[in-house]
GROMACS .gro file of C-alpha atoms in nm:
model
  136
    1MET     CA    1  11.544   9.477  -7.705
    2THR     CA    2  11.185   9.471  -7.584
    3GLU     CA    3  11.033   9.720  -7.340
    4GLU     CA    4  11.012   9.445  -7.083
    5SER     CA    5  11.380   9.352  -7.114
    6ALA     CA    6  11.471   9.722  -7.091
    7GLY     CA    7  11.285   9.746  -6.761
    8VAL     CA    8  10.993   9.946  -6.897
    9THR     CA    9  10.668   9.806  -6.766
   10GLY     CA   10  10.336   9.927  -6.634
   11ARG     CA   11  10.284  10.235  -6.851
   12THR     CA   12  10.056  10.484  -6.685
   13SER     CA   13   9.903  10.624  -7.003
   14ASP     CA   14   9.927  10.609  -7.380
   15SER     CA   15   9.772  10.957  -7.402
   16TRP     CA   16   9.995  11.257  -7.334
   17TYR     CA   17   9.886  11.616  -7.282
   18ALA     CA   18  10.139  11.875  -7.396
   19ARG     CA   19  10.147  12.255  -7.409
   20PRO     CA   20  10.429  12.465  -7.552
   21VAL     CA   21  10.584  12.739  -7.337
   22PHE     CA   22  10.676  13.076  -7.486
   23PHE     CA   23  10.918  13.276  -7.274
   24VAL     CA   24  10.843  13.649  -7.273
   25THR     CA   25  10.996  13.961  -7.117
   26ASP     CA   26  10.661  14.096  -6.995
   27CYS     CA   27  10.382  13.850  -6.924
   28GLN     CA   28  10.111  14.116  -6.900
   29ARG     CA   29  10.204  14.265  -7.240
   30ALA     CA   30  10.218  13.916  -7.395
   31LEU     CA   31   9.876  13.833  -7.250
   32ARG     CA   32   9.726  14.142  -7.415
   33PHE     CA   33   9.884  14.046  -7.749
   34TYR     CA   34   9.756  13.688  -7.743
   35CYS     CA   35   9.409  13.805  -7.637
   36ASP     CA   36   9.416  14.039  -7.940
   37LEU     CA   37   9.481  13.723  -8.146
   38GLY     CA   38   9.159  13.576  -8.007
   39PHE     CA   39   9.306  13.364  -7.729
   40ARG     CA   40   9.148  13.376  -7.385
   41GLU     CA   41   9.312  13.350  -7.048
   42ALA     CA   42   9.272  13.004  -6.890
   43TRP     CA   43   9.476  13.042  -6.572
   44ARG     CA   44   9.755  13.253  -6.424
   45TYR     CA   45  10.026  13.251  -6.159
   46GLU     CA   46  10.120  13.577  -5.989
   47GLU     CA   47  10.353  13.682  -5.713
   48GLN     CA   48  10.398  14.022  -5.548
   49ARG     CA   49  10.617  14.134  -5.836
   50GLY     CA   50  10.333  14.065  -6.082
   51LEU     CA   51  10.213  13.815  -6.339
   52LEU     CA   52  10.476  13.546  -6.404
   53VAL     CA   53  10.294  13.267  -6.589
   54VAL     CA   54   9.967  13.261  -6.780
   55GLN     CA   55   9.804  13.006  -7.004
   56VAL     CA   56   9.596  13.116  -7.302
   57ASP     CA   57   9.386  12.906  -7.533
   58ARG     CA   58   9.195  12.931  -7.858
   59ALA     CA   59   9.012  12.658  -8.050
   60GLY     CA   60   9.193  12.377  -7.868
   61VAL     CA   61   9.538  12.537  -7.888
   62GLU     CA   62   9.689  12.596  -7.544
   63LEU     CA   63   9.998  12.807  -7.490
   64ILE     CA   64  10.179  12.890  -7.168
   65LEU     CA   65  10.346  13.231  -7.145
   66ASN     CA   66  10.629  13.245  -6.891
   67GLN     CA   67  10.808  13.566  -6.796
   68ASP     CA   68  11.183  13.506  -6.828
   69GLY     CA   69  11.370  13.776  -7.018
   70THR     CA   70  11.687  13.568  -7.049
   71ARG     CA   71  11.502  13.302  -7.254
   72ALA     CA   72  11.249  13.520  -7.437
   73GLY     CA   73  11.184  13.517  -7.808
   74LYS     CA   74  11.293  13.173  -7.921
   75GLY     CA   75  10.955  13.001  -7.940
   76ARG     CA   76  10.778  12.878  -8.249
   77LEU     CA   77  10.444  12.701  -8.284
   78PHE     CA   78  10.325  12.549  -8.612
   79LEU     CA   79   9.948  12.542  -8.659
   80SER     CA   80   9.799  12.331  -8.938
   81LEU     CA   81   9.441  12.444  -8.987
   82GLU     CA   82   9.141  12.335  -9.193
   83ARG     CA   83   9.131  12.461  -9.551
   84GLY     CA   84   9.025  12.828  -9.568
   85VAL     CA   85   9.079  12.903  -9.200
   86VAL     CA   86   9.417  13.077  -9.239
   87ALA     CA   87   9.268  13.346  -9.465
   88LYS     CA   88   8.997  13.411  -9.205
   89CYS     CA   89   9.257  13.432  -8.926
   90VAL     CA   90   9.477  13.669  -9.127
   91ALA     CA   91   9.179  13.899  -9.191
   92GLU     CA   92   9.092  13.890  -8.821
   93PHE     CA   93   9.450  13.963  -8.713
   94VAL     CA   94   9.498  14.247  -8.961
   95ALA     CA   95   9.166  14.402  -8.850
   96ALA     CA   96   9.302  14.394  -8.493
   97GLY     CA   97   9.618  14.576  -8.607
   98ILE     CA   98   9.846  14.272  -8.585
   99ALA     CA   99  10.120  14.234  -8.845
  100VAL     CA  100  10.110  13.917  -9.052
  101HIS     CA  101  10.380  13.829  -9.302
  102ASP     CA  102  10.447  13.554  -9.552
  103GLY     CA  103  10.701  13.293  -9.461
  104ASN     CA  104  10.823  12.953  -9.564
  105TRP     CA  105  10.885  12.655  -9.340
  106GLY     CA  106  10.923  12.393  -9.608
  107MET     CA  107  10.579  12.510  -9.719
  108PRO     CA  108  10.416  12.852  -9.741
  109VAL     CA  109  10.299  12.987  -9.404
  110LYS     CA  110  10.159  13.305  -9.257
  111VAL     CA  111  10.368  13.428  -8.964
  112VAL     CA  112  10.265  13.628  -8.659
  113ALA     CA  113  10.527  13.721  -8.399
  114ASP     CA  114  10.483  13.864  -8.051
  115SER     CA  115  10.697  14.156  -7.930
  116ASP     CA  116  10.964  13.914  -7.805
  117GLY     CA  117  10.991  13.734  -8.140
  118ASN     CA  118  10.803  13.413  -8.052
  119GLU     CA  119  10.631  13.300  -8.372
  120LEU     CA  120  10.304  13.138  -8.467
  121LEU     CA  121  10.322  12.977  -8.812
  122PHE     CA  122   9.984  12.921  -8.977
  123PHE     CA  123   9.930  12.674  -9.262
  124ASP     CA  124   9.637  12.533  -9.455
  125GLU     CA  125   9.611  12.369  -9.798
  126ASP     CA  126   9.487  12.693  -9.957
  127LEU     CA  127   9.836  12.838  -9.906
  128ASN     CA  128   9.984  12.558 -10.119
  129THR     CA  129   9.726  12.630 -10.390
  130SER     CA  130   9.799  13.005 -10.379
  131GLU     CA  131  10.172  12.945 -10.416
  132GLN     CA  132  10.125  12.705 -10.709
  133VAL     CA  133   9.900  12.955 -10.889
  134ALA     CA  134  10.149  13.238 -10.826
  135GLU     CA  135  10.436  13.026 -10.966
  136ALA     CA  136  10.246  12.930 -11.285
   0.00000   0.00000   0.00000
């Protein structure tokens, strides 16, 4: 079946713009955490009851934090970085007092989790090299 025979015509764009959403129990607390990771606030949505949604970004990575305690803590974002960058990030995070632990997601990764359990998984080729040396 072709797109035309399926009734799909006149695409508006072949380029999509996507941002993951992490649900959190406290948007203000999550914003502080992600700023400690080096993200900066891009925009926010507030109501009388406080901050409900905020977008943060760092080096082209955009993440929306949405306050919803019933859905909090199930997010995961995989970041594949240039060789050598993960070690620099880990040093930066540890210096800021942020816990970083080793993980495996089919490959070795460094894991950072916010207070709700949403995870950032960091990978670069140096992690593969480190694991191969450690196994030898």
